[in-house]
Short mmCIF file of C-alpha atoms in Angstrom, two decimals:
data_model
loop_
_atom_site.label_atom_id
_atom_site.label_comp_id
_atom_site.label_asym_id
_atom_site.label_seq_id
_atom_site.Cartn_x
_atom_site.Cartn_y
_atom_site.Cartn_z
CA MET J 1 29.17 21.36 -6.32
CA ALA J 2 30.38 21.72 -9.88
CA GLU J 3 28.32 20.44 -12.79
CA ARG J 4 29.59 17.08 -13.98
CA PRO J 5 27.54 16.04 -17.01
CA VAL J 6 27.00 12.37 -17.67
CA SER J 7 27.64 10.99 -21.12
CA ARG J 8 24.70 10.33 -23.42
CA GLY J 9 25.55 6.63 -23.34
CA TRP J 10 25.25 6.41 -19.56
CA SER J 11 22.05 8.44 -19.69
CA ARG J 12 20.55 5.79 -21.97
CA VAL J 13 21.80 3.10 -19.60
CA CYS J 14 19.95 4.76 -16.71
CA VAL J 15 16.71 5.15 -18.66
CA TRP J 16 16.65 1.63 -20.06
CA GLY J 17 17.92 0.29 -16.75
CA SER J 18 14.86 1.74 -15.07
CA VAL J 19 12.62 0.05 -17.64
CA VAL J 20 14.30 -3.29 -16.95
CA ALA J 21 14.06 -2.69 -13.21
CA LEU J 22 10.31 -2.05 -13.43
CA ALA J 23 9.73 -5.17 -15.51
CA TRP J 24 11.91 -7.18 -13.10
CA VAL J 25 10.07 -6.03 -9.97
CA LEU J 26 6.68 -6.78 -11.51
CA ALA J 27 7.75 -10.21 -12.73
CA VAL J 28 9.38 -11.19 -9.45
CA ARG J 29 6.50 -10.05 -7.28
CA VAL J 30 3.61 -11.23 -9.49
CA LEU J 31 5.17 -14.59 -10.41
CA GLY J 32 6.91 -15.12 -7.06
CA PRO J 33 5.54 -16.72 -3.89
CA SER J 34 2.16 -15.41 -2.79
CA ASP J 35 1.96 -13.30 0.36
CA ALA J 36 -1.77 -12.53 0.23
CA TRP J 37 -2.23 -13.95 3.73
CA ASP J 38 -0.01 -11.20 5.22
CA GLN J 39 -0.33 -7.50 6.15
CA THR J 40 -4.13 -7.55 6.68
CA GLN J 41 -4.56 -8.14 2.96
CA PRO J 42 -7.41 -10.64 3.53
CA ARG J 43 -9.44 -7.81 5.05
CA THR J 44 -8.82 -5.48 2.11
CA MET J 45 -9.70 -8.25 -0.34
CA SER J 46 -12.92 -8.96 1.55
CA TYR J 47 -14.03 -5.34 1.06
CA THR J 48 -13.58 -5.68 -2.70
CA THR J 49 -15.46 -8.97 -2.69
CA ASP J 50 -18.32 -7.36 -0.76
CA ILE J 51 -18.63 -4.65 -3.42
CA VAL J 52 -18.62 -7.23 -6.22
CA LEU J 53 -21.16 -9.53 -4.56
CA ASN J 54 -23.38 -7.13 -2.63
CA GLY J 55 -22.82 -3.74 -4.25
CA ARG J 56 -21.88 -1.98 -1.00
CA TRP J 57 -19.73 0.69 -2.66
CA LEU J 58 -19.87 3.30 0.09
CA LEU J 59 -19.23 1.17 3.17
CA PRO J 60 -18.03 -2.32 2.24
CA ARG J 61 -17.77 -4.84 5.04
CA ASP J 62 -15.31 -7.56 5.96
CA ARG J 63 -16.07 -11.24 6.49
CA ALA J 64 -17.35 -10.59 10.01
CA GLY J 65 -19.71 -7.86 8.81
CA VAL J 66 -17.66 -4.96 10.20
CA GLY J 67 -17.47 -1.83 8.04
CA ALA J 68 -14.27 -0.89 6.23
CA THR J 69 -11.54 0.68 8.35
CA LYS J 70 -10.14 2.69 5.41
CA PRO J 71 -11.75 4.85 2.71
CA PRO J 72 -12.75 2.69 -0.26
CA LEU J 73 -10.85 4.17 -3.25
CA TYR J 74 -8.47 1.20 -3.40
CA ASN J 75 -11.39 -1.23 -3.50
CA TRP J 76 -13.26 0.83 -6.08
CA LEU J 77 -10.25 0.57 -8.39
CA ALA J 78 -9.86 -3.18 -7.73
CA VAL J 79 -13.46 -4.09 -8.60
CA PRO J 80 -13.11 -3.85 -12.43
CA ALA J 81 -9.97 -6.01 -12.34
CA VAL J 82 -11.68 -8.67 -10.22
CA ARG J 83 -14.63 -8.76 -12.59
CA TRP J 84 -12.35 -8.96 -15.61
CA LEU J 85 -9.64 -11.36 -14.39
CA GLY J 86 -11.89 -13.47 -12.17
CA ARG J 87 -12.43 -13.83 -8.46
CA THR J 88 -9.60 -16.35 -7.93
CA SER J 89 -6.98 -13.99 -9.37
CA GLU J 90 -4.67 -12.60 -6.72
CA LEU J 91 -3.35 -10.14 -9.30
CA ALA J 92 -6.85 -8.72 -9.76
CA HIS J 93 -7.11 -7.83 -6.08
CA LYS J 94 -3.66 -6.20 -6.23
CA THR J 95 -4.04 -4.36 -9.54
CA PRO J 96 -4.36 -0.86 -7.96
CA SER J 97 -0.95 -1.32 -6.30
CA VAL J 98 0.63 -2.51 -9.55
CA ILE J 99 -0.75 0.42 -11.53
CA ALA J 100 0.33 2.85 -8.80
CA LEU J 101 3.89 1.50 -8.93
CA CYS J 102 4.06 1.97 -12.70
CA LEU J 103 2.79 5.54 -12.44
CA CYS J 104 5.28 6.35 -9.67
CA TRP J 105 8.06 5.05 -11.94
CA LEU J 106 6.82 7.23 -14.79
CA ILE J 107 6.57 10.31 -12.57
CA LEU J 108 10.15 9.90 -11.33
CA LEU J 109 11.43 9.27 -14.83
CA ARG J 110 9.84 12.54 -15.96
CA ALA J 111 10.20 14.51 -12.72
CA GLY J 112 13.99 14.50 -12.97
CA PRO J 113 14.10 16.30 -16.33
CA ARG J 114 11.15 18.59 -15.56
CA LEU J 115 11.97 19.64 -11.99
CA ILE J 116 15.74 19.33 -11.79
CA SER J 117 16.66 20.53 -15.28
CA THR J 118 20.41 19.93 -15.51
CA GLY J 119 22.73 18.65 -18.21
CA ASP J 120 22.08 15.00 -17.39
CA ASP J 121 18.29 14.99 -17.22
CA LEU J 122 17.77 11.52 -18.64
CA ALA J 123 20.30 9.97 -16.31
CA LEU J 124 18.79 11.67 -13.27
CA GLY J 125 15.21 10.55 -13.96
CA GLY J 126 16.23 7.01 -14.89
CA LEU J 127 18.56 6.59 -11.92
CA ALA J 128 15.95 7.98 -9.50
CA ALA J 129 13.40 5.50 -10.83
CA MET J 130 15.88 2.63 -10.39
CA ILE J 131 16.65 3.73 -6.83
CA PHE J 132 12.95 3.91 -5.99
CA LEU J 133 12.26 0.42 -7.35
CA SER J 134 15.24 -1.14 -5.59
CA SER J 135 14.26 0.02 -2.08
CA TYR J 136 12.92 -2.69 0.23
CA THR J 137 9.67 -0.99 1.22
CA ILE J 138 8.61 -0.14 -2.34
CA PHE J 139 9.56 -3.62 -3.55
CA LYS J 140 7.24 -5.05 -0.89
CA ILE J 141 4.20 -2.75 -1.08
CA ALA J 142 4.25 -2.78 -4.90
CA TYR J 143 2.29 -6.04 -4.83
CA LEU J 144 0.16 -5.91 -1.70
CA ALA J 145 -3.62 -5.71 -1.52
CA ARG J 146 -3.32 -2.64 0.68
CA PRO J 147 -3.70 1.10 0.00
CA ASP J 148 -0.06 2.01 0.79
CA MET J 149 1.25 2.00 -2.79
CA LEU J 150 -1.77 3.93 -4.03
CA LEU J 151 -1.27 6.54 -1.30
CA THR J 152 2.40 6.77 -2.27
CA LEU J 153 1.32 7.62 -5.82
CA TRP J 154 -0.95 10.48 -4.73
CA LEU J 155 1.66 11.91 -2.37
CA LEU J 156 4.42 11.71 -4.97
CA ALA J 157 2.28 13.26 -7.72
CA GLY J 158 1.04 15.95 -5.32
CA TRP J 159 4.60 16.71 -4.22
CA VAL J 160 5.71 17.12 -7.84
CA ALA J 161 2.81 19.52 -8.56
CA ALA J 162 3.43 21.52 -5.38
CA THR J 163 7.18 21.70 -5.98
CA ALA J 164 6.71 22.85 -9.56
CA LEU J 165 4.41 25.61 -8.28
CA LEU J 166 6.87 26.71 -5.60
CA ALA J 167 9.94 26.47 -7.83
CA ASP J 168 8.55 28.50 -10.74
CA ALA J 169 10.03 31.98 -10.82
CA SER J 170 6.82 33.85 -11.57
CA HIS J 171 3.21 33.46 -12.70
CA GLY J 172 2.64 36.83 -14.28
CA ASP J 173 1.90 36.11 -17.94
CA ASP J 174 -1.03 34.18 -19.33
CA ALA J 175 0.98 31.03 -20.06
CA SER J 176 2.37 30.91 -16.52
CA ALA J 177 -1.09 31.57 -15.05
CA GLY J 178 -2.53 28.68 -17.03
CA ARG J 179 0.28 26.38 -15.93
CA ALA J 180 -0.26 27.45 -12.32
CA ARG J 181 -3.96 26.60 -12.46
CA LYS J 182 -3.21 23.15 -13.89
CA LEU J 183 -0.57 22.45 -11.24
CA ALA J 184 -2.87 23.66 -8.46
CA LEU J 185 -5.67 21.46 -9.79
CA ALA J 186 -3.32 18.45 -9.86
CA PHE J 187 -2.20 19.19 -6.30
CA TRP J 188 -5.72 19.40 -4.88
CA LEU J 189 -6.91 16.33 -6.79
CA CYS J 190 -4.01 14.40 -5.24
CA VAL J 191 -5.01 15.69 -1.79
CA GLY J 192 -8.61 14.58 -2.29
CA LEU J 193 -7.74 11.21 -3.81
CA GLY J 194 -5.13 10.60 -1.10
CA ALA J 195 -7.76 11.27 1.57
CA LEU J 196 -10.11 8.82 -0.20
CA THR J 197 -7.30 6.26 -0.09
CA LYS J 198 -6.08 6.51 3.51
CA GLY J 199 -7.69 9.47 5.22
CA PRO J 200 -5.40 11.71 7.33
CA ALA J 201 -2.30 10.05 5.88
CA VAL J 202 -2.48 12.69 3.13
CA LEU J 203 -1.74 15.53 5.60
CA PRO J 204 2.03 15.64 4.87
CA LEU J 205 1.11 17.02 1.43
CA LEU J 206 -0.77 19.96 2.96
CA ILE J 207 1.97 20.55 5.52
CA TYR J 208 4.52 20.61 2.72
CA GLY J 209 2.50 23.21 0.84
CA VAL J 210 2.43 25.50 3.87
CA VAL J 211 6.05 24.99 4.96
CA GLY J 212 7.33 25.10 1.38
CA ALA J 213 5.81 28.52 0.78
CA ARG J 214 8.03 29.91 3.54
CA LEU J 215 11.18 27.83 3.12
CA ILE J 216 11.29 27.64 -0.70
CA ARG J 217 9.62 30.87 -1.84
CA GLY J 218 10.68 32.78 1.29
CA ARG J 219 7.31 34.36 2.18
CA TRP J 220 4.15 33.04 3.79
CA ARG J 221 2.02 34.94 1.32
CA GLU J 222 3.31 32.63 -1.41
CA LEU J 223 0.69 30.20 -0.14
CA ARG J 224 -1.59 31.90 -2.64
CA VAL J 225 0.04 29.94 -5.49
CA PHE J 226 -1.97 26.90 -4.37
CA GLN J 227 -5.24 28.78 -4.99
CA TRP J 228 -6.83 27.63 -1.75
CA ALA J 229 -10.11 29.45 -2.40
CA TRP J 230 -11.29 26.77 -4.82
CA GLY J 231 -8.69 24.04 -4.24
CA LEU J 232 -9.46 23.20 -0.62
CA PRO J 233 -13.24 23.01 -1.22
CA LEU J 234 -12.59 20.70 -4.19
CA ALA J 235 -10.48 18.30 -2.11
CA THR J 236 -12.96 18.51 0.77
CA LEU J 237 -15.83 17.71 -1.57
CA LEU J 238 -14.09 14.55 -2.82
CA VAL J 239 -13.65 13.01 0.63
CA GLY J 240 -16.52 14.86 2.34
CA GLY J 241 -19.11 13.30 0.08
CA TRP J 242 -17.99 9.83 1.11
CA LEU J 243 -17.88 10.75 4.82
CA ALA J 244 -21.40 12.14 4.62
CA ALA J 245 -22.62 8.93 2.98
CA VAL J 246 -21.00 6.81 5.72
CA TRP J 247 -22.60 9.03 8.38
CA ARG J 248 -25.97 8.45 6.75
CA ILE J 249 -25.46 4.68 6.53
CA GLU J 250 -23.90 4.06 9.95
CA PRO J 251 -23.10 7.11 12.13
CA GLY J 252 -21.52 5.01 14.86
CA HIS J 253 -18.97 3.54 12.44
CA LEU J 254 -17.70 6.99 11.51
CA SER J 255 -17.23 8.13 15.08
CA GLU J 256 -16.19 4.91 16.79
CA GLN J 257 -14.24 3.02 14.13
CA LEU J 258 -12.84 5.55 11.66
CA TRP J 259 -12.20 8.32 14.17
CA GLY J 260 -11.84 6.46 17.46
CA GLN J 261 -9.94 3.32 16.41
CA GLU J 262 -8.20 4.24 13.17
CA ILE J 263 -7.04 7.75 14.11
CA VAL J 264 -7.13 8.49 17.84
CA ALA J 265 -6.23 4.99 19.00
CA ARG J 266 -3.34 4.67 16.54
CA VAL J 267 -1.91 8.06 17.45
CA THR J 268 -2.17 7.41 21.19
CA GLY J 269 -1.21 3.74 21.04
CA THR J 270 -4.43 2.52 22.66
CA GLY J 271 -6.07 0.66 19.77
CA PRO J 272 -6.26 -3.07 18.97
CA GLU J 273 -2.89 -2.93 17.17
CA ARG J 274 -1.21 -1.05 20.00
CA ASP J 275 2.36 -1.65 21.06
CA ALA J 276 3.05 -3.10 24.50
CA ALA J 277 4.34 0.34 25.54
CA GLY J 278 0.94 1.91 24.84
CA PRO J 279 0.92 5.75 24.81
CA TRP J 280 4.52 5.75 26.05
CA ALA J 281 5.52 4.53 22.57
CA LEU J 282 5.24 8.19 21.49
CA LEU J 283 8.45 8.74 23.45
CA THR J 284 10.14 5.35 23.59
CA HIS J 285 9.76 4.80 19.82
CA LEU J 286 10.63 8.36 18.84
CA PRO J 287 13.63 7.41 16.62
CA TYR J 288 11.85 4.56 14.82
CA MET J 289 10.73 6.42 11.69
CA ALA J 290 14.13 8.01 11.10
CA TRP J 291 15.69 4.59 11.61
CA TYR J 292 13.25 3.02 9.15
CA TYR J 293 14.30 5.56 6.52
CA LEU J 294 17.98 4.76 7.09
CA SER J 295 17.56 0.98 7.26
CA ARG J 296 14.81 0.35 4.68
CA PHE J 297 16.22 2.83 2.16
CA GLU J 298 19.79 1.61 2.24
CA PRO J 299 22.19 2.21 0.56
CA TRP J 300 20.36 5.13 -1.05
CA CYS J 301 19.74 6.87 2.27
CA VAL J 302 23.46 7.76 2.31
CA GLY J 303 23.25 9.68 -0.97
CA SER J 304 20.01 11.42 0.01
CA VAL J 305 21.40 12.59 3.37
CA LEU J 306 24.67 13.76 1.81
CA ALA J 307 22.67 15.67 -0.83
CA MET J 308 20.81 17.47 1.97
CA VAL J 309 24.10 18.40 3.62
CA ILE J 310 25.49 19.79 0.36
CA LEU J 311 22.31 21.72 -0.46
CA TRP J 312 22.03 23.32 2.97
CA ARG J 313 25.70 24.15 3.45
CA ARG J 314 26.42 27.88 3.38
CA GLU J 315 28.67 29.33 0.71
CA ARG J 316 31.78 31.03 1.92
CA GLY J 317 31.66 34.76 1.63
CA THR J 318 27.95 35.14 0.87
CA GLY J 319 26.59 32.93 3.65
CA GLN J 320 23.87 31.80 1.24
CA ARG J 321 22.59 28.24 1.21
CA ARG J 322 23.99 26.36 -1.77
CA TRP J 323 20.60 25.29 -3.07
CA ARG J 324 19.73 28.93 -3.75
CA GLY J 325 22.63 29.22 -6.15
CA LEU J 326 21.28 26.35 -8.29
CA GLY J 327 18.16 28.26 -9.32
CA ARG J 328 14.99 26.30 -10.05
CA PRO J 329 16.68 22.87 -9.75
CA GLY J 330 18.00 23.87 -6.33
CA ALA J 331 14.51 24.83 -5.17
CA ALA J 332 13.16 21.45 -6.33
CA LEU J 333 15.95 19.56 -4.52
CA HIS J 334 15.36 21.66 -1.42
CA GLY J 335 11.68 20.73 -1.66
CA ALA J 336 12.57 17.05 -1.90
CA ALA J 337 14.62 17.29 1.29
CA LEU J 338 11.80 19.12 3.08
CA PHE J 339 9.22 16.52 2.06
CA VAL J 340 11.37 13.62 3.26
CA ILE J 341 11.70 15.27 6.67
CA ILE J 342 8.01 16.22 6.87
CA VAL J 343 6.90 12.63 6.16
CA ILE J 344 9.27 11.20 8.78
CA VAL J 345 8.34 13.77 11.45
CA PHE J 346 4.60 13.46 10.77
CA TYR J 347 4.55 9.73 11.46
CA THR J 348 6.95 10.08 14.37
CA LEU J 349 4.16 11.93 16.20
CA SER J 350 2.11 8.72 16.36
CA ALA J 351 2.54 5.88 18.84
CA GLY J 352 1.83 3.37 16.05
CA LYS J 353 4.85 3.13 13.78
CA ARG J 354 5.49 0.94 10.74
CA ALA J 355 8.08 1.24 8.01
CA ASP J 356 5.39 1.25 5.32
CA TYR J 357 4.04 4.56 6.62
CA ILE J 358 6.98 6.56 5.24
CA ALA J 359 6.94 5.05 1.74
CA ALA J 360 6.07 8.51 0.36
CA ALA J 361 9.53 9.74 1.40
CA TYR J 362 11.31 7.36 -0.98
CA GLY J 363 10.36 9.12 -4.23
CA PRO J 364 11.86 12.52 -3.32
CA GLY J 365 14.63 10.68 -1.48
CA ALA J 366 15.45 8.81 -4.70
CA LEU J 367 15.77 12.10 -6.61
CA LEU J 368 18.14 13.42 -3.93
CA ALA J 369 20.26 10.26 -4.01
CA ALA J 370 20.38 10.25 -7.83
CA TRP J 371 21.43 13.92 -7.87
CA TRP J 372 24.20 13.24 -5.38
CA LEU J 373 25.47 10.22 -7.31
CA LEU J 374 25.60 12.17 -10.56
CA ARG J 375 27.06 15.33 -9.01
CA SER J 376 29.60 13.92 -6.59
CA PRO J 377 33.21 13.22 -7.65
CA MET J 378 32.49 9.54 -7.02
CA GLY J 379 29.58 9.57 -9.43
CA ALA J 380 31.55 11.42 -12.08
CA ARG J 381 34.43 8.95 -11.88
CA ALA J 382 32.17 5.89 -11.69
CA PRO J 383 28.85 6.48 -13.49
CA TRP J 384 28.22 2.76 -13.33
CA LEU J 385 27.97 2.89 -9.53
CA GLY J 386 24.26 3.78 -9.34
CA PRO J 387 22.92 1.22 -11.86
CA THR J 388 25.22 -1.47 -10.44
CA CYS J 389 24.05 -0.90 -6.85
CA ALA J 390 20.43 -0.93 -8.03
CA GLY J 391 20.99 -4.24 -9.80
CA LEU J 392 22.61 -5.77 -6.71
CA MET J 393 19.79 -4.54 -4.49
CA LEU J 394 17.17 -6.02 -6.81
CA ALA J 395 19.05 -9.32 -6.85
CA GLY J 396 19.07 -9.40 -3.05
CA LEU J 397 15.40 -8.47 -2.80
CA THR J 398 14.54 -11.16 -5.35
CA LEU J 399 16.36 -13.78 -3.30
CA HIS J 400 14.65 -12.64 -0.12
CA ASN J 401 11.26 -12.69 -1.85
CA HIS J 402 11.83 -16.24 -3.09
CA LEU J 403 13.10 -17.66 0.21
CA ARG J 404 10.49 -15.88 2.36
CA PRO J 405 12.48 -16.20 5.62
CA SER J 406 9.83 -14.21 7.56
CA SER J 407 6.92 -16.36 6.38
CA PRO J 408 5.49 -18.83 8.90
CA HIS J 409 5.48 -21.46 6.18
CA ARG J 410 7.05 -21.36 2.72
CA GLY J 411 4.37 -21.83 0.11
CA LEU J 412 1.50 -20.92 2.45
CA GLY J 413 -0.03 -18.32 0.13
CA ASP J 414 0.44 -20.49 -2.97
CA ALA J 415 -1.20 -23.44 -1.20
CA ILE J 416 -4.26 -21.34 -0.37
CA ASN J 417 -4.43 -19.98 -3.93
CA ALA J 418 -4.18 -23.46 -5.49
CA PHE J 419 -6.85 -24.79 -3.14
CA ALA J 420 -9.11 -21.82 -3.98
CA ARG J 421 -8.76 -22.48 -7.73
CA GLU J 422 -9.58 -26.15 -7.30
CA ALA J 423 -12.52 -25.35 -5.04
CA ASP J 424 -13.80 -22.74 -7.50
CA ARG J 425 -13.78 -25.30 -10.32
CA CYS J 426 -15.85 -27.69 -8.20
CA ILE J 427 -18.34 -25.02 -7.14
CA THR J 428 -18.68 -23.59 -10.65
CA ALA J 429 -19.49 -27.05 -12.02
CA ASP J 430 -22.21 -27.62 -9.40
CA PRO J 431 -23.32 -24.31 -7.82
CA ALA J 432 -24.71 -24.35 -4.29
CA PRO J 433 -24.50 -22.21 -1.15
CA MET J 434 -21.12 -22.04 0.61
CA VAL J 435 -20.40 -22.03 4.32
CA PHE J 436 -17.10 -21.73 6.21
CA TRP J 437 -16.41 -23.49 9.49
CA ALA J 438 -13.23 -22.75 11.50
CA THR J 439 -11.25 -21.73 8.39
CA GLY J 440 -9.32 -18.98 10.14
CA ASP J 441 -8.30 -15.51 8.98
CA THR J 442 -7.14 -15.96 5.39
CA HIS J 443 -8.05 -14.62 1.96
CA LEU J 444 -9.71 -17.91 0.94
CA GLN J 445 -13.26 -16.56 1.13
CA SER J 446 -12.49 -13.68 -1.23
CA LEU J 447 -10.85 -15.96 -3.79
CA VAL J 448 -13.81 -18.32 -4.01
CA GLY J 449 -16.32 -15.50 -4.26
CA ALA J 450 -17.84 -15.68 -0.79
CA HIS J 451 -18.14 -12.87 1.71
CA GLN J 452 -19.62 -13.88 5.06
CA VAL J 453 -17.68 -16.52 6.95
CA GLY J 454 -20.78 -18.28 8.27
CA GLY J 455 -19.88 -20.44 11.25
CA HIS J 456 -21.92 -22.74 13.46
CA ARG J 457 -25.27 -21.02 13.02
CA ALA J 458 -25.06 -20.75 9.21
CA LEU J 459 -23.90 -24.37 9.02
CA ALA J 460 -26.79 -25.58 11.17
CA ASP J 461 -29.31 -23.58 9.11
CA LEU J 462 -28.09 -25.14 5.85
CA CYS J 463 -28.24 -28.61 7.38
CA ARG J 464 -31.84 -28.05 8.47
CA ALA J 465 -32.79 -26.74 5.01
CA GLY J 466 -32.19 -30.20 3.55
CA ARG J 467 -30.46 -28.91 0.39
CA PRO J 468 -26.95 -29.62 -0.87
CA PHE J 469 -24.23 -27.09 -0.03
CA TRP J 470 -20.47 -26.64 -0.05
CA LEU J 471 -18.62 -26.74 3.25
CA PHE J 472 -15.12 -25.34 3.79
CA ALA J 473 -14.05 -26.91 7.06
CA GLY J 474 -10.93 -26.17 9.04
CA GLN J 475 -9.40 -29.20 10.69
CA ALA J 476 -8.12 -27.89 14.00
CA VAL J 477 -6.81 -29.34 17.23
CA LYS J 478 -9.68 -27.64 19.06
CA PRO J 479 -12.52 -28.60 18.97
CA PRO J 480 -11.19 -32.17 19.26
CA MET J 481 -13.52 -33.69 16.65
CA PRO J 482 -13.58 -32.99 12.87
CA VAL J 483 -16.61 -31.33 11.35
CA ASP J 484 -18.28 -34.54 10.11
CA ARG J 485 -18.25 -36.06 13.60
CA TRP J 486 -19.42 -32.77 15.10
CA LEU J 487 -22.40 -32.69 12.72
CA ARG J 488 -23.40 -36.32 13.25
CA GLU J 489 -22.54 -37.05 16.86
CA ASP J 490 -22.80 -33.68 18.58
CA GLN J 491 -25.55 -32.02 16.51
CA GLY J 492 -27.40 -35.13 15.34
CA PHE J 493 -27.65 -34.26 11.64
CA VAL J 494 -27.89 -37.11 9.11
CA LEU J 495 -25.70 -36.01 6.20
CA GLU J 496 -23.44 -37.30 3.49
CA LEU J 497 -20.08 -35.52 3.29
CA ARG J 498 -17.90 -36.05 0.21
CA GLU J 499 -14.38 -34.67 0.36
CA MET J 500 -13.59 -32.74 -2.84
CA ALA J 501 -10.32 -30.91 -2.09
CA ARG J 502 -7.78 -30.49 0.69
CA THR J 503 -5.09 -27.87 1.32
CA GLY J 504 -2.45 -29.92 3.07
CA GLU J 505 -1.01 -29.02 6.46
CA PHE J 506 -0.57 -25.37 7.48
CA PRO J 507 1.67 -24.05 10.24
CA ARG J 508 -0.33 -24.05 13.46
CA THR J 509 -1.00 -20.47 14.61
CA THR J 510 -3.81 -18.62 16.32
CA SER J 511 -5.18 -17.49 12.94
CA TRP J 512 -5.16 -20.67 10.83
CA PRO J 513 -6.39 -24.24 11.13
CA VAL J 514 -4.06 -27.16 10.52
CA GLU J 515 -5.64 -27.65 7.10
CA ILE J 516 -8.84 -26.83 5.20
CA VAL J 517 -11.06 -29.41 3.47
CA LEU J 518 -13.81 -28.76 0.93
CA TYR J 519 -16.84 -31.03 1.34
CA ARG J 520 -19.91 -31.47 -0.80
CA VAL J 521 -22.68 -31.93 1.78
CA GLU J 522 -25.99 -33.56 0.86
CA PRO J 523 -28.91 -34.78 3.00
CA ALA J 524 -28.99 -38.51 3.63
CA GLY J 525 -32.49 -39.19 4.82
CA ASP J 526 -35.34 -37.22 6.30
CA PRO J 527 -35.36 -33.69 4.80
CA SER J 528 -35.42 -32.30 8.31
CA ASN J 529 -32.09 -34.10 8.87
CA ARG J 530 -32.82 -34.37 12.56
CA PRO J 531 -33.36 -37.66 14.38
#
């Protein structure tokens, strides 16, 4: 494909457009409706709260006392934000995802000029960053209290380091040798940090390093550029130290939960989050990941696929793949195509499949789509096409985010957050123990600075102690009586309950009560509080 340089004016439009796009995504997601109740975020937030309250850095536990199901790097990074911004701040719990998004944007903005050095460097990096930000999956995970965005950062940064290593022509002189060591160090740090974020989910980076040595450099012995002799031990040390600590604290958790449930059960489809098809989902759901890339990365998937076709087409006469004729930029684009395929295939080999799993494919995919838009006759004739499509996509995603059509109840997350802030003001003004009764599976406990849910036994113990306490009580259809009647009539406690705050009605599901009420509970007679 012939070089079609983009004007300097349109290059500036792409760069500044990416800046506006980043600011827009952050504003829309941070200031928009809360979704902290969704995507197992309450569990992730409870791990951070456990570290803040109890100092369990190595194996934080959820509200039920079960050890973390993921490595704790995300929670380690969230702790300073929670301490600084306060426990009721949803943003604090999601800060690692926000920072990871900003760094991914910066990497793409710079990766275009550095890796794919063509006449329109600024346009390529800016347009790729806009494409990345305007994809549905990235827009969603950019503000979730989950490790997916952080993992995407490590995989994208590791891919850039690996591709730069593989695309360099030689490493013979001192300057090139120094650059190679720095790139190898960056690659292995990303492998180790990715493993500390989501365990085996970092494997596509290692697979890419091995496959890339053969398909980009042309020889298996080019694996040596990654300097495995010291790099692999470094990455192993990062995650191995944590695994050894978990084994020392709770050996059964490492073997049964992290290995058995989080890895084996997910791959085979036999775990608690299994599909109805079970292990057969490995076959019946085989096309899902490829379909997720095409449907969740639209319309940019078209440009990325067409770029692959152009790069891998053979030249007439020579029979050589076209990417080889582009030199170093061609090798980088070829590497982007390989990484997209590796990520999709890797997660296809698991019975458990979710669109979020292939988020790491969108960064290299964005570079491919941007290259195609700027190199194709369409892009040359209409340089406004890429920024315009990105703007329209962001407008649509903003509308979807505001309307929340998939939410069980519009305003659910905001209602919980507002209730948590009001409850926190009451508790801060008059500190006392907290207990939760039938409050369901939400992030409320983390926002008010509590960890253990409590339940019937904890509630009864506080009643017998004869001291004031705070009671968060879910008002549910079952059991048929509210908590005050249950305490007085069924359990026989003599107490005074003062209602201090109320959430309002929630949608009735298996996970939530109808509403949650905050009571100030004080003894009203004999300190034993028993008749």
